[in-house]
Short mmCIF file of C-alpha atoms in Angstrom, two decimals:
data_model
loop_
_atom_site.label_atom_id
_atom_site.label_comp_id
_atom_site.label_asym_id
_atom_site.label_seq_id
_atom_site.Cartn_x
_atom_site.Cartn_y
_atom_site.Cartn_z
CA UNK N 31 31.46 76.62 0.18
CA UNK N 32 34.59 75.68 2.37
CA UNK N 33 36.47 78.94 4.26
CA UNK N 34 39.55 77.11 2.24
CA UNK N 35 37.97 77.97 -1.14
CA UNK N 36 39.91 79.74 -3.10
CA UNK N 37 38.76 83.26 -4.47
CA UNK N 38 40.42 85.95 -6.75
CA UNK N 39 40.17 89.25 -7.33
CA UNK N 40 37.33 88.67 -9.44
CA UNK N 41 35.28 86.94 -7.42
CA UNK N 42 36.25 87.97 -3.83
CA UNK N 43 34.05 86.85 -0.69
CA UNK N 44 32.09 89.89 1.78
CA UNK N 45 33.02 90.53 5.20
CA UNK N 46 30.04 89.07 6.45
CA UNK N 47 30.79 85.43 4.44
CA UNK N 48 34.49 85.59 5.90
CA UNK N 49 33.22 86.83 9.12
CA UNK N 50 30.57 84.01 9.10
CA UNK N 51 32.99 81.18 8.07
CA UNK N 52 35.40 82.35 10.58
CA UNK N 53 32.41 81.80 13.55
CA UNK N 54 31.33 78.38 12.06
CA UNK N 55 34.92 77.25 12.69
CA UNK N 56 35.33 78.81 16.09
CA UNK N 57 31.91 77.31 16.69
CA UNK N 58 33.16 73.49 16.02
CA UNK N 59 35.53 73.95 19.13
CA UNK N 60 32.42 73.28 21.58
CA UNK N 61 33.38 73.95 25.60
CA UNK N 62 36.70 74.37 26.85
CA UNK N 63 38.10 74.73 30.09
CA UNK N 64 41.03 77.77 30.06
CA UNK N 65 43.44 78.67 33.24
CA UNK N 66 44.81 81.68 33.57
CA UNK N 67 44.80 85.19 35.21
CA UNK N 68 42.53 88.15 35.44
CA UNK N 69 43.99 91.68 34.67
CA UNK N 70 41.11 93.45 33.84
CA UNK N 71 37.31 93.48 35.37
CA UNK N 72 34.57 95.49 33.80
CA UNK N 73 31.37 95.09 35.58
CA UNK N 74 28.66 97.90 35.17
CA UNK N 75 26.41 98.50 37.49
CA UNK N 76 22.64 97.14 36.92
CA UNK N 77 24.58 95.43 33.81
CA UNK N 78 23.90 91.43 32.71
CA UNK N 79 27.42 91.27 31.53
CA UNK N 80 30.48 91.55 32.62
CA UNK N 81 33.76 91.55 30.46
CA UNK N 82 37.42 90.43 31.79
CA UNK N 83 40.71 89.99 30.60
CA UNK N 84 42.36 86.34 31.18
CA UNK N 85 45.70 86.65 30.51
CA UNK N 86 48.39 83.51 30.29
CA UNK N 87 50.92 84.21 32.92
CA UNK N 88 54.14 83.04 31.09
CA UNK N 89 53.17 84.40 27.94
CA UNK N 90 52.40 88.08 26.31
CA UNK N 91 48.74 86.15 25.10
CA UNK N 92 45.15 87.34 26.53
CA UNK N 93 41.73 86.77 25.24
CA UNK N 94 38.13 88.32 26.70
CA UNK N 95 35.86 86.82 28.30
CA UNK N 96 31.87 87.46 28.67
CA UNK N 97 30.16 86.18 32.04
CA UNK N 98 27.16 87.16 33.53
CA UNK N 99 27.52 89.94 36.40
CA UNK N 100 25.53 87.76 38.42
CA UNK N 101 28.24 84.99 38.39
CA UNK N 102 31.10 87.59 38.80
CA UNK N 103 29.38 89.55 41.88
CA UNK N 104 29.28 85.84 43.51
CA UNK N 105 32.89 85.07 43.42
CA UNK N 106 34.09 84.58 46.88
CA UNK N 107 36.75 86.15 47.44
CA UNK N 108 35.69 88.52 44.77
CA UNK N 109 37.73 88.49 41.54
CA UNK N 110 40.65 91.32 41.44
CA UNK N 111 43.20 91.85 38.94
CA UNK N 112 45.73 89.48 39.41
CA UNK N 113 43.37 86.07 40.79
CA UNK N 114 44.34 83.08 39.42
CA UNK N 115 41.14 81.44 38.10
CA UNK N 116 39.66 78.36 36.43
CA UNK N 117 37.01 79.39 33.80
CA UNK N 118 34.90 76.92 31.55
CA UNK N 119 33.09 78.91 28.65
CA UNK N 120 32.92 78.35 24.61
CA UNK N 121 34.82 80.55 21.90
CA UNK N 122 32.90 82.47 20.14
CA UNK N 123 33.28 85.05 17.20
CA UNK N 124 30.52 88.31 17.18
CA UNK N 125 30.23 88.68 13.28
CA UNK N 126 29.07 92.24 13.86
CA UNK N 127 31.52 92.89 15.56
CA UNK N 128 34.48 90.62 14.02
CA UNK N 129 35.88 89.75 17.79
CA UNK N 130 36.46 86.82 19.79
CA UNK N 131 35.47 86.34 23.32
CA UNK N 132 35.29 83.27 25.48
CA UNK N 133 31.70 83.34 26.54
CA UNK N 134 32.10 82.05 30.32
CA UNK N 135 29.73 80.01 32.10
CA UNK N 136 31.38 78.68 35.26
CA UNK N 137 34.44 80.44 36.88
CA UNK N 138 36.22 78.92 40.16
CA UNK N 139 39.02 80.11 41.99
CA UNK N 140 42.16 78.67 41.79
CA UNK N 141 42.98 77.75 45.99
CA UNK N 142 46.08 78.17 47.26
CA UNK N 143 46.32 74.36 47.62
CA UNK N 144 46.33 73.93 44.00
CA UNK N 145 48.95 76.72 43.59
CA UNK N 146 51.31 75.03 45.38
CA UNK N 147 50.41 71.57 44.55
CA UNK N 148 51.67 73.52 40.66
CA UNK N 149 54.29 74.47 42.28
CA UNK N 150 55.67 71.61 43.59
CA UNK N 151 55.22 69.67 40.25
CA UNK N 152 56.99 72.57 38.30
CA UNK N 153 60.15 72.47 41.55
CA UNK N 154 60.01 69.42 40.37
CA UNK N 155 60.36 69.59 36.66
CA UNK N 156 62.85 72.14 36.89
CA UNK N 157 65.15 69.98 39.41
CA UNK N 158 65.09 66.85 36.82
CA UNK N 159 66.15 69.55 34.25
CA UNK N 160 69.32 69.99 36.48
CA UNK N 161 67.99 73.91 36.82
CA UNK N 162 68.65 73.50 40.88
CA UNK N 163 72.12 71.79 40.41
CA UNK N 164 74.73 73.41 42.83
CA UNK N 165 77.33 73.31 40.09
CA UNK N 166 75.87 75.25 37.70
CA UNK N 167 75.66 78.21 40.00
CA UNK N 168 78.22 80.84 39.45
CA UNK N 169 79.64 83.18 41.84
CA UNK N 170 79.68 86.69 42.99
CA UNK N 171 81.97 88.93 41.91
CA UNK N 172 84.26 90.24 44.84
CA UNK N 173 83.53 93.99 43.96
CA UNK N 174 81.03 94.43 40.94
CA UNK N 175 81.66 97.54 38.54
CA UNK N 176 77.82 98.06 38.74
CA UNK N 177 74.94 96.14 40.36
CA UNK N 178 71.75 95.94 38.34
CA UNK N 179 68.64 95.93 40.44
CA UNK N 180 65.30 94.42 39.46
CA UNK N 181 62.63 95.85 42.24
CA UNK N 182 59.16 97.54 42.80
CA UNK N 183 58.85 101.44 42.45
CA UNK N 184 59.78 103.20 45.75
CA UNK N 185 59.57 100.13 47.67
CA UNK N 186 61.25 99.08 50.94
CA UNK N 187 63.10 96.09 48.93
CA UNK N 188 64.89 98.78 47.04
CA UNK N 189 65.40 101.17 50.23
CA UNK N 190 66.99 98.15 51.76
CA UNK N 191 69.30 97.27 48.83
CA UNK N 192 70.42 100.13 48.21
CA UNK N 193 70.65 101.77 51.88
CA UNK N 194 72.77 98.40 52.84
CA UNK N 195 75.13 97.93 49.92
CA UNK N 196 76.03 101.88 50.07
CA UNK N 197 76.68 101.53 54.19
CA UNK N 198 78.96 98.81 53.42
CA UNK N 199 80.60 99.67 50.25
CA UNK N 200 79.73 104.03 49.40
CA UNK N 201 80.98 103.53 46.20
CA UNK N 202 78.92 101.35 44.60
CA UNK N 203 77.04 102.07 41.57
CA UNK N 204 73.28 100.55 40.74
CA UNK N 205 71.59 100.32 37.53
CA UNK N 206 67.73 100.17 38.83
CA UNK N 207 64.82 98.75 36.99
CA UNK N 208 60.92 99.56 38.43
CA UNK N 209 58.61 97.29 37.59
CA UNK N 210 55.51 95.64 38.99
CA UNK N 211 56.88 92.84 41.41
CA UNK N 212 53.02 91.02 41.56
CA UNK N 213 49.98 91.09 39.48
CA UNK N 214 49.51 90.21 36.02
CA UNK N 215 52.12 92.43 34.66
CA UNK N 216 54.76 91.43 37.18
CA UNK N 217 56.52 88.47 34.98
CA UNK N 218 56.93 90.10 31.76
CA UNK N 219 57.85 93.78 32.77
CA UNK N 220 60.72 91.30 35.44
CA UNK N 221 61.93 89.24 32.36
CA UNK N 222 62.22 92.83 30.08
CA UNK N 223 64.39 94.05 32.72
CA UNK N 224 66.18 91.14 33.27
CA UNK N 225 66.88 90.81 29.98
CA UNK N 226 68.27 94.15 29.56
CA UNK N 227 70.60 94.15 32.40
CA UNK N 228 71.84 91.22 31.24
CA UNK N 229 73.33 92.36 28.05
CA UNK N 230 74.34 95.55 29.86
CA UNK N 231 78.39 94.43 29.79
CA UNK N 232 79.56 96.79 32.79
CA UNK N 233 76.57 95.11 35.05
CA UNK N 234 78.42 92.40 36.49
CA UNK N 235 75.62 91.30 39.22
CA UNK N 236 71.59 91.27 38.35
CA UNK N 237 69.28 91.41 42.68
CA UNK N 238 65.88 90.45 41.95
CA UNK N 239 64.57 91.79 45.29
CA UNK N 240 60.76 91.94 46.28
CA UNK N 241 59.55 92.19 50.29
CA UNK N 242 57.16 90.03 51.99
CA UNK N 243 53.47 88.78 50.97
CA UNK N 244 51.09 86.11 50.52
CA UNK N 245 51.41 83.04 47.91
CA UNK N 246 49.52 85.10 45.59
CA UNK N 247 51.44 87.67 45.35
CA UNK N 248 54.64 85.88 45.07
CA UNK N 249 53.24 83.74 42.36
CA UNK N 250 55.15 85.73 39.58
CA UNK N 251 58.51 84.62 40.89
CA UNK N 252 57.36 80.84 40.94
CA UNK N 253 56.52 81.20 36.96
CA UNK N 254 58.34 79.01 35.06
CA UNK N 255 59.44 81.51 32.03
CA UNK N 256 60.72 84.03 34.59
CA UNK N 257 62.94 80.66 36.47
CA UNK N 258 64.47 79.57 32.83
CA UNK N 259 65.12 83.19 32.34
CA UNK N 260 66.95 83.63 35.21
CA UNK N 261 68.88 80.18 34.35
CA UNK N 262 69.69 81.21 30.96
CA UNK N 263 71.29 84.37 32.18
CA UNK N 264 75.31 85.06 31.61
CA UNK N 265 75.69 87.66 34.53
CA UNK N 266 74.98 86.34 38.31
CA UNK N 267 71.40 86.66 39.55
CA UNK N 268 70.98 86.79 43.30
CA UNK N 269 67.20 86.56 43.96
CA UNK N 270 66.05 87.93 47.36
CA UNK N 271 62.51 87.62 47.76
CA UNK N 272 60.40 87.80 50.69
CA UNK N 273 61.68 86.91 53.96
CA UNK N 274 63.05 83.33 55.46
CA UNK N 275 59.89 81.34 55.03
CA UNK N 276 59.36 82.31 51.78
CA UNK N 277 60.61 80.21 49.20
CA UNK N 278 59.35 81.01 45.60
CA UNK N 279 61.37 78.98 42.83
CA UNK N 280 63.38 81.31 41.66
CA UNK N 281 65.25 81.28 44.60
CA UNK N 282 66.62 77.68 43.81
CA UNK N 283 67.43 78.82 40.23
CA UNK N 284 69.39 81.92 41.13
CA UNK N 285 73.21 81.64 41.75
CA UNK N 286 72.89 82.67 45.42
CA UNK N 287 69.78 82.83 47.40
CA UNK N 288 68.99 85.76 50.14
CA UNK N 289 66.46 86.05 52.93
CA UNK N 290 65.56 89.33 52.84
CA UNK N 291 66.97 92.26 50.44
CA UNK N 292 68.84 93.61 53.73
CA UNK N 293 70.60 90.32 53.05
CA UNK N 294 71.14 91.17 49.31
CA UNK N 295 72.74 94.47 50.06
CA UNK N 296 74.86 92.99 52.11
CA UNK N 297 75.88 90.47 49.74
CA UNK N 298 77.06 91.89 46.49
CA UNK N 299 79.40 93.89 47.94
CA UNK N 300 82.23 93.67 50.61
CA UNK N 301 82.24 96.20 53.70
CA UNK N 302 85.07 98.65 52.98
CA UNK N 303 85.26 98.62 56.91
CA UNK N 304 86.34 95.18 57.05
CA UNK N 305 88.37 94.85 53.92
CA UNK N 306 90.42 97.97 55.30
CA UNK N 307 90.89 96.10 58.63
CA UNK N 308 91.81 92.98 56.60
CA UNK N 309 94.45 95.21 54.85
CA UNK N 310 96.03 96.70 57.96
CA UNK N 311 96.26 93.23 59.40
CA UNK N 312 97.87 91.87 56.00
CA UNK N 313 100.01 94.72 56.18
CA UNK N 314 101.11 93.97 59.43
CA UNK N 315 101.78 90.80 58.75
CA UNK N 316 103.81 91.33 55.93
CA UNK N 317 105.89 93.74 58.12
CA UNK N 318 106.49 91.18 60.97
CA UNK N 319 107.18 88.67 58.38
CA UNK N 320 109.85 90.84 56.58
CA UNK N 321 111.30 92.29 59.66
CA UNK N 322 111.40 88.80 61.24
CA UNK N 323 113.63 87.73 57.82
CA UNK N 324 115.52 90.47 57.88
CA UNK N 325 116.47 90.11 61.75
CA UNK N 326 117.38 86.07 60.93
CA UNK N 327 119.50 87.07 58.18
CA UNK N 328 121.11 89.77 60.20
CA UNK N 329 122.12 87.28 63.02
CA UNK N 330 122.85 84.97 60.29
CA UNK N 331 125.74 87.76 58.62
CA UNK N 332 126.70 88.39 62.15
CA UNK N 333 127.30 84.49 62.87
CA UNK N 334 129.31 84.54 59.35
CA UNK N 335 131.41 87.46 60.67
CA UNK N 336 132.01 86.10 63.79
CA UNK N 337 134.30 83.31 62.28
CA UNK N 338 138.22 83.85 62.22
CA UNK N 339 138.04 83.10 58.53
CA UNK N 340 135.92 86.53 58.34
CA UNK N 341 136.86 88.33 61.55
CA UNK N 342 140.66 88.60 60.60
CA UNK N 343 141.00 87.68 56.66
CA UNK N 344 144.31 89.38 56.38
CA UNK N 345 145.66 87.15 58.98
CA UNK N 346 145.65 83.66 57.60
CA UNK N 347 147.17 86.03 54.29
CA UNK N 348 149.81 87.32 56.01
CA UNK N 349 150.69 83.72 57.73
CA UNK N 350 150.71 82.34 54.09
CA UNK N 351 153.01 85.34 53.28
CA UNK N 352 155.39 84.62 55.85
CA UNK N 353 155.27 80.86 54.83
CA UNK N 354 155.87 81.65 51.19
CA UNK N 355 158.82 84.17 52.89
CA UNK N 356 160.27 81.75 54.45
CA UNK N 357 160.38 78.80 51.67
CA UNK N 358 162.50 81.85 49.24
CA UNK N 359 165.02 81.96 51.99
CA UNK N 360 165.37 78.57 52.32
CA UNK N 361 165.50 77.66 48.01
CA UNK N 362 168.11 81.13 47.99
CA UNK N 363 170.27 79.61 50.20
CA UNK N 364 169.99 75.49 49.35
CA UNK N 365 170.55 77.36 45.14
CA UNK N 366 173.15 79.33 46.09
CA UNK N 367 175.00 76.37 48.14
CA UNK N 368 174.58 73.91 45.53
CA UNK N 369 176.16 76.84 43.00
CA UNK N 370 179.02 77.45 45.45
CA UNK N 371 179.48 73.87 45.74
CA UNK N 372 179.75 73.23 42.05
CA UNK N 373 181.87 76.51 41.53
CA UNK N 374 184.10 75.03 43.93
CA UNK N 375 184.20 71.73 42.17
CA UNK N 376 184.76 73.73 38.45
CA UNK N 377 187.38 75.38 40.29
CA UNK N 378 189.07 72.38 41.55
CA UNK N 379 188.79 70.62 38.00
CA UNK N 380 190.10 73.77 36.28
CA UNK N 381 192.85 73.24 38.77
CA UNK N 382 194.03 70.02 38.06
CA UNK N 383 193.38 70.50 33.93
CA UNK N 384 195.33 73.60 34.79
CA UNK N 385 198.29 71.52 36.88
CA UNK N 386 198.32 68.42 34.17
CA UNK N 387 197.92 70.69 31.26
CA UNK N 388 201.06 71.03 27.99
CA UNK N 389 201.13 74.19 29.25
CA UNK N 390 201.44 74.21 32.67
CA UNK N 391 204.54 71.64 32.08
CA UNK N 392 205.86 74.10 29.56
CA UNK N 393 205.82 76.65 31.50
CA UNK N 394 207.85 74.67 34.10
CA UNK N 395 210.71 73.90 31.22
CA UNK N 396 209.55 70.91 29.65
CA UNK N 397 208.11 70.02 26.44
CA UNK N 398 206.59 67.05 24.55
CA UNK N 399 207.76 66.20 21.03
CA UNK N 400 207.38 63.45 18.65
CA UNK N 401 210.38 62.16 17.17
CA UNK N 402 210.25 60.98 13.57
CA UNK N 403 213.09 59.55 11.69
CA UNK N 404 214.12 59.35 8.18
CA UNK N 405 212.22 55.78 7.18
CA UNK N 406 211.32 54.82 10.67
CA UNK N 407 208.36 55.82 12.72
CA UNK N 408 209.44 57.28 15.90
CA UNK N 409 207.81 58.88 18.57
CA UNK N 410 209.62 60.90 21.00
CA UNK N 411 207.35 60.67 24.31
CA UNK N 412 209.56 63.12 26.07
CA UNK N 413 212.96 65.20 25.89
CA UNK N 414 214.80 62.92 27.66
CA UNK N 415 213.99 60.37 24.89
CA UNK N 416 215.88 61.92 21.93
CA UNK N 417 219.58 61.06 21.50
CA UNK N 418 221.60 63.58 22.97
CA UNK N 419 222.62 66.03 20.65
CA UNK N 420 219.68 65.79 18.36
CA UNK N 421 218.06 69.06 16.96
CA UNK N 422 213.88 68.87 17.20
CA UNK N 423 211.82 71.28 15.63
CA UNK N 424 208.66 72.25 17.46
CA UNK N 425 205.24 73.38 15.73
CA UNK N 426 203.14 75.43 18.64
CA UNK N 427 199.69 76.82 17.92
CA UNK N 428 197.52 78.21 20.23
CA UNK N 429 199.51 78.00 22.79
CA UNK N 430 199.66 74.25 22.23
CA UNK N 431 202.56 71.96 20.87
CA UNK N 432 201.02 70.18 17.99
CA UNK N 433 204.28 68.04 16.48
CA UNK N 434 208.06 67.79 17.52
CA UNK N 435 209.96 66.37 14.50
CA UNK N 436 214.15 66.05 13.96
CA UNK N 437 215.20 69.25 12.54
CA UNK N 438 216.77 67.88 9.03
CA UNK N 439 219.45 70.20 9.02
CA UNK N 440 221.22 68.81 11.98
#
């Protein structure tokens, strides 16, 4: 019967036909060879067995393995939590039991040269995947609200940090995260924390700070899940592991790379010493500079009120006044000639009108009359020019002699 049969409630299958289906299949795998890294050794002494953990360094996955204690004891160097190893062993299920177990029949070492010969071909896998690119680095805030750091437990790293970053700038504020910074359990407990202080909003700067050691115990800070991590993060990461020589690839995909955590605490914040110093000189400048403006402008007013226009402006004033003075005078006196003049002339004229007037000459005894006569027209021009003896009759108005006739009764 197939493991895929189906059953029913009916008819179900035993544990021991599941169990025993389950180790056929697991059986059909044959020999594999597995990479990965031991976390746990349990070797007996005077036992044939031994039993370890293998766990897969960028993943939460483990499985046990079964090897002879003979094999283990002859590991050299001898296997401690942590070693990178090669094993090559065959699955298989214990019905009894219902586990799985990779029974183990060859385990080598993994050698430094083949951890960084990984290495190198994961730098380079991340650098084609534009993970190293300069411009996708982001930088430090000037003065973070608060700096989360990612370190071992009581370490120097974190004495550094901290000691640093408080000398330079006392006010700063840390969020801290222990964890294990080598060994099996380094990556995941650093990616937790990571991933934490990440979408902590008032952390505004993530260290990742770890001191000196061999390539083996760096190894958890070249592993590629703990690299894209650190990529993918939205808040700055400043990775400052080991000292100068040490390189581990996370230092390439962090926004800014230190040599040594002393480095990192000096980093991620300014030194309130030199900022203060950097204020009193801006202040100083800003005083020379405004003092230096207000002196040109000062010379510049006193240039202004140097000028006559500005040093007497009542003068030119009272010239104009005297000008305007002066022209009155003269129009008085040319208006009041030309009015005397023409007085003078009226006068004259009223003269003569006066002199030639009817009145004037009737007021001197003579008269002029218009003679008319009885069917004839006549004018008399004058006295003199009416017969003698003839009687004229004079019609004055106003002062005026409007008509002399012949007075009919004559």
């Amino acid at each position: 019967m197939p493991l895929t049969s189906p059953t029913s409630p009916e008819e179900p299958w035993p544990v021991r036909t599941v169990a025993r289906k389950i180790a056929e299949w697991i059986n059909r795998l044959g020999s594999v060879w597995v990479e990965g890294q031991i976390t746990q050794i349990s070797l007996r002494p005077g036992a044939a067995t031994a039993f370890l953990q293998l766990r897969d360094p960028s993943a939460d996955v483990s499985l046990t393995l079964t090897a002879s204690a003979a094999a283990v004891r002859a590991m050299d160097p001898p296997l401690t939590d942590g070693s990178r190893v090669v094993v090559h062993g065959r699955p298989t299920f214990y019905v009894g039991r219902g586990t799985l177990s990779l029974r183990v029949d060859e385990i080598r070492a993994v050698g430094i040269g083949e951890l960084l010969a990984r290495i190198e071909r994961l730098r380079k896998l991340l650098a084609a995947e534009g993970l190293f690119d300069p411009a996708r680095k982001r930088p430090l805030p000037f003065l973070p609200n608060r700096v989360g750091l990612i370190t071992g437990r009581a370490s120097a790293a974190e004495h550094d940090v901290l000691t640093n970053a408080r000398q330079r700038w006392p006010a700063v504020q840390f969020e801290v995260r222990n964890v294990a910074v080598q060994g099996s359990t380094a990556v995941p407990q650093v990616l937790e924390a990571l991933a934490e202080l990440d979408r902590m909003p008032e952390v505004d700067v993530i260290v990742l700070a770890r001191g000196g050691g061999s390539v083996e115990d760096l190894l958890p800070f070249s592993d590629e899940a703990l690299c894209r991590a650190v990529a993918a993060c939205r808040t700055p990461v400043v990775s400052a592991i080991g000292h100068e020589p040490d390189s581990p690839l996370v230092d390439h995909v962090a926004d800014v790379r230190c040599s040594t955590p002393t480095g990192a605490g000096k980093r991620v914040v300014p030194d309130v010493a030199e900022e203060t110093q950097r204020i009193h000189q801006l202040r100083d400048r800003a005083r020379r500079a405004l003092h230096g403006w207000v002196d040109r402008e000062r010379r510049l007013l006193d240039a202004l009120r140097s000028r006559p226009v500005l040093a007497d402006p009542l003068g030119p004033l009272e010239q104009r006044a005297e000008q305007v003075a002066v022209l009155r005078d003269r129009a008085r006196r040319a208006m009041t000639t030309v009015l005397t003049t023409e007085q003078h002339a009226l006068t004259a004229t009223r003269s003569r009108l006066t002199t030639l007037g009817p009145a004037a000459t009737l007021a001197r005894g003579y008269a002029i009359v218009q003679r008319i006569e009885d069917g004839a027209d006549g004018v008399v021009r004058s006295v003199d020019d009416a017969p003698p003896g003839t009687r004229l009759r004079v019609r004055v108005a106003d002062g005026a002699i409007h008509a002399v006739v012949p007075d009919r009764a004559s």
